[in-house]
């Protein structure tokens, strides 16, 4: 079947906020100029609207017609209908329309926990024994030092599995933790009462921080106490097969200390220090330990300012060969800026300002695991009241951020799906769905600066994109929506003999690069997605993709358009 024949009416499968924007995209050709909203149960027409003129997509051969029903503001369950075509899936209009997605995307992290059993009362049918204990991890030859020679054993338990694989990578944990901690800092009151039914839900710490804490405890073990340097990853030598976690008992290693890992660690621990201060009673000493860890990581980075993680080079010299994910970043300007910004925001110590100032003029870039500069900007803006001495710089950052966000709005009308995502075919690469979510975070930050509603409206368009208003018709969040990712490249979801994948996880999304070599029925930038588990280049899940989804879904819930 041609893509244009499948599921012709593309909507946010979950639904829309009562007073918020609402739109469907109809894949053309359509034999009608009208569209209808019907009540789900009685099929009564409750709204009739006109389709806009046909548009040619820039990111595929699809043509679309836009159906706006924002003015329909009555809570309930509905379908979108066009005579002669199957109805859309049913969706809901209500005040807290995205609550389930907000909670489930955060709960997704619980299912990634490495070293503890997932009990049925929290994990439901996805309960499983603990995965890797990681209490006896070897120092890899590439990481050997006199005090920790090759084969020396350290304990590095806890943390989240990075993705569909069973390894733990500091660089990718860095942006993930920064994003979740920022969500908490930006929407503190909201998160203070949000519960996700995890083992720590009854304590006095908000669940988003309980979840973060589980990974923070792991990150802290990745620092060499002798010099402050941070290992790049805790990993098998080669990827496990598609089995449940902890079944294979292969050796685990920590591999080479590097500048990107160490600075990302410094940033996260500096941010964690100021956030966990408030919870000193519940988590005694954690905040202080984080600051010490951050400062000694910073010292290591000063002495080792440009140690890139280059797996090919490492494998030429050291054994065993390491073939798991590389996250090999060679550019450190953004990590320097982020770490310096977090340390400045937490300590107000001038020494960090010099580095902030050195990088503050850099052109803004959409965040990714290899570019974390924006996280530094977010923090400077968020903490501006505590950083009065730097108000000129921060005012400059604010202006830049607003201009950057404005650049996202203009192309929306020219995008056949009328979302910010897809404003350029470049949006579609490995993990493209995280681009959509990170674009929304930028827009939400522009809203935080200006309170101009247009930023939220456009930010919401990308959540629509992720939940089905896109060229594939899929909701990319497992367990969410009438047609969602069922076969992610995610070892537990493949191996657990349960039909439904583990819920709340965001698939990577369309990626015309298709580096997994699987057979893709559609290959254009916005359609290059296939819901089969070998397709890791478009259908894996990953913590750094889930985190911005957590941020945006919860931000909208916190702000729930009135
Ligand atoms: O997200 C990463 C993407 O940007 C890279 O192009 C790709 C290839 O190096 O790796 C992705 O990260 C994977 C990591 O290396 C291992 N765990 C799974 C990650 C998601 O696919």
Coordinates of C-alpha atoms and ligand atoms in Angstrom, one line a residue:
X1 CA 0.0 0.0 0.0
X2 CA 1.2 3.5 -0.8
X3 CA 2.0 5.7 2.2
X4 CA -0.8 8.0 1.0
X5 CA -3.4 5.3 1.4
X6 CA -2.6 4.3 4.9
X7 CA -4.4 6.0 7.8
X8 CA -5.2 9.1 5.7
X9 CA -6.2 11.3 8.6
X10 CA -3.2 12.2 10.7
X11 CA -3.8 13.6 14.2
X12 CA -2.3 13.6 17.6
X13 CA -3.7 10.2 18.7
X14 CA -3.9 11.2 22.3
X15 CA -5.7 14.4 21.9
X16 CA -5.8 18.2 22.4
X17 CA -6.1 20.7 25.1
X18 CA -9.6 22.2 25.5
X19 CA -8.4 25.8 24.8
X20 CA -5.3 24.8 22.8
X21 CA -4.6 24.5 19.1
X22 CA -6.1 21.5 17.3
X23 CA -5.2 20.3 13.8
X24 CA -5.4 17.2 11.6
X25 CA -3.5 16.6 8.4
X26 CA -5.2 14.8 5.6
X27 CA -3.1 13.0 3.1
X28 CA -4.1 14.2 -0.4
X29 CA -5.8 13.6 -2.8
X30 CA -9.1 14.0 -0.8
X31 CA -12.5 14.0 -2.5
X32 CA -13.9 16.6 -0.2
X33 CA -13.3 20.2 0.9
X34 CA -15.0 19.6 4.2
X35 CA -14.0 17.7 7.3
X36 CA -16.1 16.7 10.3
X37 CA -15.5 16.1 14.0
X38 CA -17.9 13.3 15.2
X39 CA -18.5 12.3 18.7
X40 CA -16.9 8.9 19.3
X41 CA -19.9 7.1 20.7
X42 CA -22.9 8.5 18.7
X43 CA -21.1 9.6 15.6
X44 CA -23.0 12.9 15.7
X45 CA -21.4 15.7 13.9
X46 CA -20.2 18.2 16.5
X47 CA -18.0 20.4 14.2
X48 CA -17.7 21.0 10.5
X49 CA -14.6 22.7 9.0
X50 CA -13.0 23.5 5.6
X51 CA -9.8 21.9 4.5
X52 CA -7.1 24.3 3.4
X53 CA -5.6 24.0 -0.1
X54 CA -3.4 21.1 -1.0
X55 CA 0.3 21.5 -0.2
X56 CA 3.3 19.6 -1.4
X57 CA 5.6 18.3 1.3
X58 CA 9.3 19.3 1.0
X59 CA 10.4 16.1 2.9
X60 CA 8.6 13.5 0.8
X61 CA 6.3 13.1 -2.2
X62 CA 3.2 13.4 0.0
X63 CA 0.6 16.1 -0.5
X64 CA -1.5 17.2 2.4
X65 CA -4.5 19.3 3.3
X66 CA -4.7 21.0 6.7
X67 CA -7.7 20.8 8.9
X68 CA -7.9 23.3 11.8
X69 CA -10.4 22.8 14.5
X70 CA -8.9 24.9 17.3
X71 CA -12.1 26.8 17.7
X72 CA -13.9 23.6 18.8
X73 CA -13.5 23.6 22.6
X74 CA -15.9 21.1 24.0
X75 CA -14.3 18.3 26.1
X76 CA -15.1 14.7 25.0
X77 CA -14.0 11.9 22.8
X78 CA -14.1 12.3 19.1
X79 CA -12.9 11.2 15.6
X80 CA -12.1 13.2 12.6
X81 CA -14.1 12.1 9.6
X82 CA -14.1 12.7 5.8
X83 CA -16.8 11.1 3.8
X84 CA -15.5 8.1 1.9
X85 CA -12.5 7.5 4.1
X86 CA -12.0 5.6 7.3
X87 CA -12.3 7.8 10.4
X88 CA -9.2 8.9 12.3
X89 CA -8.5 7.1 15.5
X90 CA -10.5 8.5 18.4
X91 CA -8.9 11.2 20.5
X92 CA -9.8 13.2 23.5
X93 CA -10.2 16.9 24.1
X94 CA -9.7 17.8 27.8
X95 CA -7.8 20.1 30.1
X96 CA -5.1 17.7 31.0
X97 CA -4.9 16.1 27.6
X98 CA -1.2 15.0 27.8
X99 CA -1.1 13.7 31.4
X100 CA -0.8 10.1 30.5
X101 CA 2.1 10.8 28.0
X102 CA 3.8 13.0 30.6
X103 CA 3.7 10.3 33.3
X104 CA 4.4 7.4 31.0
X105 CA 7.5 9.0 29.3
X106 CA 9.0 9.6 32.8
X107 CA 8.1 6.1 34.0
X108 CA 9.9 4.8 30.9
X109 CA 13.2 5.6 32.7
X110 CA 12.2 3.2 35.6
X111 CA 12.0 0.4 33.1
X112 CA 15.6 1.2 32.0
X113 CA 17.0 0.7 35.5
X114 CA 20.0 -1.6 35.4
X115 CA 20.7 -3.2 38.8
X116 CA 17.4 -3.8 40.6
X117 CA 14.5 -6.1 40.0
X118 CA 11.4 -4.4 38.5
X119 CA 8.6 -5.5 40.8
X120 CA 5.2 -6.2 39.6
X121 CA 3.5 -3.5 41.7
X122 CA 5.5 -0.9 39.7
X123 CA 6.3 -2.7 36.5
X124 CA 3.0 -4.6 36.0
X125 CA 3.3 -7.3 33.4
X126 CA 6.8 -6.1 32.5
X127 CA 8.2 -7.1 35.9
X128 CA 11.6 -8.7 35.5
X129 CA 14.7 -9.6 37.7
X130 CA 17.5 -7.2 38.1
X131 CA 19.8 -6.7 35.1
X132 CA 23.5 -6.2 35.3
X133 CA 24.7 -5.9 38.9
X134 CA 27.9 -4.1 37.7
X135 CA 29.5 -4.5 41.2
X136 CA 32.7 -6.0 39.6
X137 CA 33.6 -4.0 36.6
X138 CA 37.1 -4.2 35.1
X139 CA 39.3 -1.3 34.3
X140 CA 39.9 -1.7 30.5
X141 CA 43.4 -1.4 29.2
X142 CA 42.6 2.0 27.7
X143 CA 41.6 3.3 31.2
X144 CA 44.5 1.8 33.2
X145 CA 46.5 4.1 35.5
X146 CA 49.1 3.1 38.2
X147 CA 46.4 3.2 40.9
X148 CA 43.9 1.4 38.8
X149 CA 45.8 -0.9 36.5
X150 CA 44.2 -3.0 33.8
X151 CA 41.9 -5.7 35.3
X152 CA 41.5 -3.7 38.5
X153 CA 37.9 -4.2 39.7
X154 CA 35.6 -1.3 40.7
X155 CA 31.9 -1.2 41.5
X156 CA 29.7 0.8 39.1
X157 CA 26.1 -0.3 39.8
X158 CA 22.7 1.3 39.1
X159 CA 22.0 3.8 36.3
X160 CA 19.7 3.4 33.2
X161 CA 20.5 1.3 30.2
X162 CA 21.2 3.8 27.5
X163 CA 18.8 2.5 24.9
X164 CA 17.9 -0.8 23.3
X165 CA 21.4 -2.0 24.4
X166 CA 22.7 -2.8 27.8
X167 CA 25.5 -0.3 28.2
X168 CA 25.8 2.9 30.2
X169 CA 27.5 5.9 28.5
X170 CA 28.4 9.0 30.4
X171 CA 28.2 11.4 27.5
X172 CA 24.6 10.3 26.7
X173 CA 23.7 10.3 30.3
X174 CA 24.9 13.8 30.5
X175 CA 22.4 15.5 28.2
X176 CA 19.7 13.2 29.5
X177 CA 20.2 14.2 33.1
X178 CA 20.7 17.8 32.2
X179 CA 17.3 17.8 30.4
X180 CA 15.5 16.1 33.2
X181 CA 17.0 18.3 35.9
X182 CA 16.1 21.3 33.8
X183 CA 12.6 20.1 33.5
X184 CA 12.5 20.1 37.3
X185 CA 14.1 23.5 37.6
X186 CA 11.7 25.0 35.1
X187 CA 8.5 23.5 36.4
X188 CA 9.3 22.8 40.1
X189 CA 5.9 23.2 41.6
X190 CA 4.3 20.9 39.1
X191 CA 6.9 18.2 39.5
X192 CA 6.9 18.4 43.3
X193 CA 3.6 16.5 43.3
X194 CA 3.9 14.3 40.2
X195 CA 4.1 10.6 41.1
X196 CA 5.0 7.8 38.7
X197 CA 4.5 4.7 40.9
X198 CA 8.1 3.8 41.4
X199 CA 9.6 2.2 44.6
X200 CA 10.6 5.7 46.0
X201 CA 7.2 7.3 45.3
X202 CA 6.3 7.4 49.0
X203 CA 9.4 9.4 50.0
X204 CA 9.5 13.2 50.2
X205 CA 11.6 13.6 47.1
X206 CA 9.7 14.3 43.8
X207 CA 9.6 11.2 41.6
X208 CA 11.5 12.9 38.7
X209 CA 14.4 13.5 41.1
X210 CA 14.1 10.0 42.5
X211 CA 14.5 8.7 39.0
X212 CA 17.4 11.0 38.3
X213 CA 19.0 10.0 41.5
X214 CA 19.1 6.3 40.4
X215 CA 21.3 7.3 37.5
X216 CA 23.3 10.0 39.4
X217 CA 24.4 7.3 41.9
X218 CA 25.8 5.4 38.9
X219 CA 27.5 8.4 37.4
X220 CA 29.3 9.2 40.6
X221 CA 30.9 5.7 40.5
X222 CA 32.4 6.6 37.0
X223 CA 34.8 9.2 38.5
X224 CA 38.3 8.0 39.3
X225 CA 38.7 9.3 42.9
X226 CA 42.5 9.5 42.4
X227 CA 42.3 12.3 39.8
X228 CA 38.7 13.4 39.1
X229 CA 38.7 12.1 35.5
X230 CA 35.5 10.3 34.4
X231 CA 35.4 7.1 32.4
X232 CA 33.6 7.3 29.0
X233 CA 31.3 4.3 29.5
X234 CA 30.6 1.2 31.5
X235 CA 30.1 -1.5 28.9
X236 CA 30.3 -5.0 27.5
X237 CA 33.1 -5.4 25.0
X238 CA 30.5 -6.2 22.3
X239 CA 26.7 -5.8 22.3
X240 CA 24.6 -8.5 23.9
X241 CA 22.2 -10.5 21.7
X242 CA 18.5 -9.8 21.9
X243 CA 18.1 -11.3 25.3
X244 CA 16.8 -10.1 28.7
X245 CA 19.2 -8.0 30.7
X246 CA 21.7 -9.7 32.9
X247 CA 21.3 -13.1 31.2
X248 CA 24.7 -13.0 29.6
X249 CA 27.5 -12.8 32.2
X250 CA 30.1 -11.2 30.0
X251 CA 32.8 -9.0 31.5
X252 CA 31.9 -5.4 31.9
X253 CA 34.5 -2.6 31.6
X254 CA 35.0 1.0 32.2
X255 CA 36.8 2.5 29.2
X256 CA 39.1 5.5 28.7
X257 CA 38.6 8.8 30.6
X258 CA 37.8 11.6 28.3
X259 CA 37.2 15.3 28.2
X260 CA 33.6 15.2 26.9
X261 CA 32.5 12.6 29.6
X262 CA 34.3 14.5 32.3
X263 CA 32.8 17.9 31.4
X264 CA 29.3 16.5 31.0
X265 CA 29.7 14.9 34.4
X266 CA 30.9 18.2 35.9
X267 CA 27.8 19.9 34.4
X268 CA 25.3 17.3 35.7
X269 CA 26.8 17.1 39.2
X270 CA 27.0 20.9 39.5
X271 CA 23.3 21.2 38.5
X272 CA 22.4 18.2 40.8
X273 CA 24.2 19.9 43.7
X274 CA 21.9 23.0 43.6
X275 CA 18.8 21.0 43.1
X276 CA 19.4 18.3 45.7
X277 CA 20.4 20.9 48.3
X278 CA 16.7 21.2 49.2
X279 CA 16.6 17.4 49.9
X280 CA 19.6 17.2 52.2
X281 CA 17.4 15.6 54.9
X282 CA 16.2 12.8 52.6
X283 CA 19.4 12.3 50.8
X284 CA 22.1 13.3 53.2
X285 CA 25.4 14.5 51.8
X286 CA 24.3 14.0 48.1
X287 CA 24.3 17.6 47.2
X288 CA 27.8 18.2 48.7
X289 CA 29.3 15.1 47.2
X290 CA 28.0 16.3 43.8
X291 CA 29.8 19.6 44.1
X292 CA 33.0 18.0 45.1
X293 CA 32.7 15.6 42.3
X294 CA 32.0 18.4 39.9
X295 CA 34.9 20.5 41.0
X296 CA 37.4 17.7 40.7
X297 CA 36.1 16.7 37.3
X298 CA 36.6 20.3 36.2
X299 CA 40.2 20.2 37.5
X300 CA 40.8 17.0 35.5
X301 CA 39.4 18.6 32.4
X302 CA 41.7 21.7 32.8
X303 CA 44.7 19.3 32.9
X304 CA 43.2 17.2 30.0
X305 CA 41.4 19.8 27.9
X306 CA 40.9 17.8 24.6
X307 CA 41.0 14.0 25.1
X308 CA 38.6 12.7 22.5
X309 CA 37.1 9.3 22.7
X310 CA 38.2 7.6 19.5
X311 CA 37.2 3.9 19.6
X312 CA 39.0 2.9 16.5
X313 CA 42.2 4.3 17.8
X314 CA 41.7 2.6 21.2
X315 CA 41.1 -0.7 19.5
X316 CA 44.3 -0.4 17.5
X317 CA 46.3 -0.3 20.8
X318 CA 44.3 -2.0 23.5
X319 CA 42.4 -5.1 24.0
X320 CA 39.8 -6.5 24.3
X321 CA 38.3 -4.6 21.4
X322 CA 35.3 -2.5 22.4
X323 CA 32.6 -2.4 19.7
X324 CA 29.6 -0.9 21.6
X325 CA 28.3 2.6 21.1
X326 CA 31.0 5.2 20.7
X327 CA 29.5 8.6 21.4
X328 CA 32.8 9.9 20.2
X329 CA 32.7 13.6 20.3
X330 CA 35.7 15.5 19.2
X331 CA 34.5 19.1 19.8
X332 CA 34.5 20.3 23.4
X333 CA 33.6 24.0 23.2
X334 CA 30.0 23.2 24.0
X335 CA 30.9 20.9 26.9
X336 CA 33.2 23.5 28.4
X337 CA 30.4 26.1 28.1
X338 CA 27.8 23.9 29.7
X339 CA 30.0 22.7 32.6
X340 CA 31.2 26.3 33.2
X341 CA 27.6 27.6 33.1
X342 CA 26.4 25.0 35.6
X343 CA 29.4 25.6 38.0
X344 CA 28.9 29.3 37.7
X345 CA 25.2 29.1 38.4
X346 CA 25.8 26.8 41.4
X347 CA 28.9 28.4 43.0
X348 CA 28.9 32.0 41.6
X349 CA 32.7 31.5 41.5
X350 CA 34.2 33.9 39.0
X351 CA 36.8 31.4 37.7
X352 CA 34.0 29.7 35.7
X353 CA 32.9 33.0 34.2
X354 CA 36.0 33.3 32.1
X355 CA 35.1 30.1 30.3
X356 CA 31.4 31.1 30.0
X357 CA 32.5 34.4 28.4
X358 CA 34.9 32.7 26.0
X359 CA 32.0 30.7 24.4
X360 CA 28.9 32.8 25.0
X361 CA 28.8 34.3 21.5
X362 CA 28.7 30.9 19.8
X363 CA 25.9 30.5 17.4
X364 CA 23.0 28.5 18.9
X365 CA 22.6 24.8 17.9
X366 CA 19.8 22.3 18.5
X367 CA 20.9 20.2 21.5
X368 CA 22.1 16.6 20.9
X369 CA 24.4 14.2 22.7
X370 CA 27.3 15.8 20.9
X371 CA 26.2 19.4 21.4
X372 CA 25.2 20.5 24.8
X373 CA 25.8 24.2 24.5
X374 CA 22.1 25.1 24.7
X375 CA 21.9 23.5 28.1
X376 CA 24.3 26.1 29.4
X377 CA 22.2 28.9 27.9
X378 CA 19.1 27.5 29.5
X379 CA 20.7 27.5 32.9
X380 CA 22.1 31.1 32.6
X381 CA 18.6 32.3 31.7
X382 CA 16.9 30.3 34.4
X383 CA 19.2 31.4 37.1
X384 CA 19.4 35.1 36.0
X385 CA 18.1 36.4 39.3
X386 CA 21.0 34.7 41.1
X387 CA 23.5 35.9 38.5
X388 CA 22.9 39.7 38.6
X389 CA 26.6 40.4 38.1
X390 CA 26.2 38.9 34.6
X391 CA 22.9 40.5 33.6
X392 CA 24.3 42.0 30.4
X393 CA 25.5 38.7 29.2
X394 CA 22.3 37.0 30.1
X395 CA 20.2 39.7 28.4
X396 CA 22.3 39.0 25.3
X397 CA 21.6 35.2 25.6
X398 CA 17.9 35.9 26.0
X399 CA 17.8 38.0 22.8
X400 CA 19.8 35.3 20.9
X401 CA 17.4 32.5 22.1
X402 CA 14.3 34.4 21.1
X403 CA 15.8 35.1 17.7
X404 CA 16.7 31.4 17.3
X405 CA 13.2 30.4 18.3
X406 CA 11.7 32.9 15.9
X407 CA 13.7 31.2 13.2
X408 CA 11.7 28.0 13.9
X409 CA 8.3 29.7 13.5
X410 CA 8.6 31.1 10.0
X411 CA 8.9 27.9 8.0
X412 CA 5.9 26.3 9.8
X413 CA 3.4 27.6 7.3
X414 CA 5.4 26.2 4.4
X415 CA 5.6 22.7 6.0
X416 CA 2.9 20.5 4.7
X417 CA 2.4 19.1 8.2
X418 CA 2.4 22.6 9.8
X419 CA 4.8 21.5 12.5
X420 CA 8.1 23.0 13.5
X421 CA 9.6 19.6 12.9
X422 CA 10.3 19.1 9.3
X423 CA 11.1 22.7 8.6
X424 CA 14.1 21.3 6.8
X425 CA 14.9 17.7 5.6
X426 CA 18.0 18.0 7.9
X427 CA 15.6 17.5 10.8
X428 CA 15.5 13.8 9.9
X429 CA 18.5 11.9 11.1
X430 CA 19.3 9.2 13.7
X431 CA 17.1 10.0 16.6
X432 CA 15.0 12.6 14.7
X433 CA 12.2 12.5 17.2
X434 CA 14.5 14.0 19.7
X435 CA 15.0 16.9 17.3
X436 CA 11.3 17.5 17.4
X437 CA 11.3 17.4 21.2
X438 CA 14.4 19.6 21.6
X439 CA 13.0 22.1 19.2
X440 CA 9.9 22.3 21.5
X441 CA 12.2 22.8 24.5
X442 CA 13.8 25.8 22.8
X443 CA 10.3 27.2 22.1
X444 CA 9.2 26.7 25.6
X445 CA 12.3 28.5 26.8
X446 CA 11.4 31.4 24.5
X447 CA 8.0 31.4 26.1
X448 CA 9.6 31.4 29.5
X449 CA 11.5 34.5 28.4
X450 CA 8.6 36.4 26.7
X451 CA 5.3 34.7 27.7
X452 CA 4.3 35.0 24.1
X453 CA 1.8 32.3 23.3
X454 CA 3.0 31.7 19.8
X455 CA 6.0 29.8 21.1
X456 CA 3.8 27.4 23.1
X457 CA 1.4 26.9 20.1
X458 CA 4.3 25.9 17.9
X459 CA 6.0 23.8 20.6
X460 CA 2.8 21.9 20.9
X461 CA 2.8 21.2 17.1
X462 CA 5.9 19.0 17.6
X463 CA 4.2 17.0 20.3
X464 CA 1.4 16.4 17.8
X465 CA 4.1 15.3 15.4
X466 CA 5.5 12.8 17.8
X467 CA 2.1 11.4 18.6
X468 CA 0.9 10.9 15.1
X469 CA 0.5 14.0 13.0
X470 CA 3.3 13.1 10.8
X471 CA 4.1 11.5 7.5
X472 CA 4.2 7.9 8.9
X473 CA 0.9 8.1 10.8
X474 CA 2.6 6.4 13.8
X475 CA 2.7 7.6 17.4
X476 CA 6.3 7.0 18.2
X477 CA 5.7 6.5 21.9
X478 CA 5.2 2.9 22.9
X479 CA 1.9 2.2 24.5
X480 CA 0.5 5.6 23.5
X481 CA -2.0 6.1 20.6
X482 CA -4.1 3.9 18.3
X483 CA -1.2 3.1 16.0
X484 CA 2.1 3.3 17.9
X485 CA 5.6 1.7 17.8
X486 CA 5.2 -2.0 18.6
X487 CA 8.6 -3.5 17.8
X488 CA 11.3 -1.1 19.0
X489 CA 14.9 -2.2 18.9
X490 CA 14.8 -2.7 22.6
X491 CA 16.2 -5.9 24.0
X492 CA 13.7 -6.3 26.9
X493 CA 10.7 -5.5 24.6
X494 CA 11.9 -8.1 22.1
X495 CA 12.9 -10.8 24.6
X496 CA 10.2 -10.7 27.2
X497 CA 7.5 -12.7 25.3
X498 CA 5.0 -10.0 26.0
X499 CA 3.3 -8.7 22.9
X500 CA 3.2 -5.1 24.0
X501 CA 6.5 -3.3 24.1
X502 CA 7.6 -1.7 27.4
X503 CA 5.6 1.5 27.6
X504 CA 6.6 5.1 27.6
X505 CA 9.6 4.8 25.3
X506 CA 10.2 7.1 22.3
X507 CA 11.4 5.5 19.1
X508 CA 14.2 7.3 17.2
X509 CA 11.9 8.1 14.2
X510 CA 12.4 8.7 10.5
X511 CA 16.0 8.5 9.4
X512 CA 16.7 8.3 5.7
X513 CA 20.3 7.2 6.6
X514 CA 18.9 3.8 7.4
X515 CA 22.3 2.7 8.7
X516 CA 20.8 -0.6 10.1
X517 CA 20.5 -2.1 6.6
X518 CA 16.9 -3.2 7.2
X519 CA 14.4 -3.2 4.4
X520 CA 12.4 0.1 4.5
X521 CA 9.2 0.4 2.6
X522 CA 9.5 4.2 2.6
X523 CA 12.8 5.9 2.3
X524 CA 12.1 9.7 2.0
X525 CA 13.3 11.9 4.8
X526 CA 10.0 12.1 6.7
X527 CA 8.8 8.6 5.8
X528 CA 12.0 6.5 6.4
X529 CA 10.7 4.7 9.4
X530 CA 10.0 1.0 9.9
X531 CA 8.5 -0.6 12.9
X532 CA 10.6 -3.8 13.1
X533 CA 13.1 -4.5 15.8
X534 CA 16.3 -4.9 13.7
X535 CA 15.8 -1.4 12.4
X536 CA 17.9 0.3 15.1
X537 CA 18.6 3.4 13.0
X538 CA 14.9 4.4 13.1
X539 CA 13.3 2.2 15.7
X540 CA 15.6 2.1 18.7
X541 CA 14.7 3.9 21.9
X542 CA 17.2 5.9 23.9
X543 CA 17.3 7.9 27.2
X544 CA 18.5 11.1 25.4
X545 CA 15.4 10.9 23.2
X546 CA 13.0 10.2 26.1
X547 CA 14.2 13.0 28.3
X548 CA 13.2 15.9 26.0
X549 CA 9.8 14.2 25.6
X550 CA 9.5 14.1 29.4
X551 CA 10.4 17.8 29.4
X552 CA 7.8 18.9 26.8
X553 CA 4.9 16.7 27.8
X554 CA 5.2 17.7 31.4
X555 CA 5.8 21.3 30.5
X556 CA 2.5 21.4 28.7
X557 CA 0.7 19.6 31.5
X558 CA 2.2 22.2 34.0
X559 CA 0.9 25.0 31.8
X560 CA -2.2 23.1 30.5
X561 CA -3.7 25.7 28.1
X562 CA -6.6 27.3 29.9
Ligands
LIG1 O1 22.2 8.5 19.0 C1 23.4 8.0 18.4 C2 23.4 8.6 17.0 O2 23.5 10.0 17.0 C3 24.6 8.0 16.2 O3 24.6 8.5 14.9 C4 24.6 6.5 16.3 C5 25.8 5.8 15.6 O4 27.0 6.1 16.3 O5 24.6 6.1 17.7 C6 23.5 6.5 18.4 O6 23.6 6.1 19.7 C7 23.4 4.7 20.0 C8 24.6 4.4 20.8 O7 25.8 4.5 20.1 C9 24.5 3.0 21.5 N1 23.3 2.9 22.2 C10 22.1 3.1 21.3 C11 22.2 4.5 20.8 C12 20.9 4.9 20.0 O8 20.8 4.2 18.8

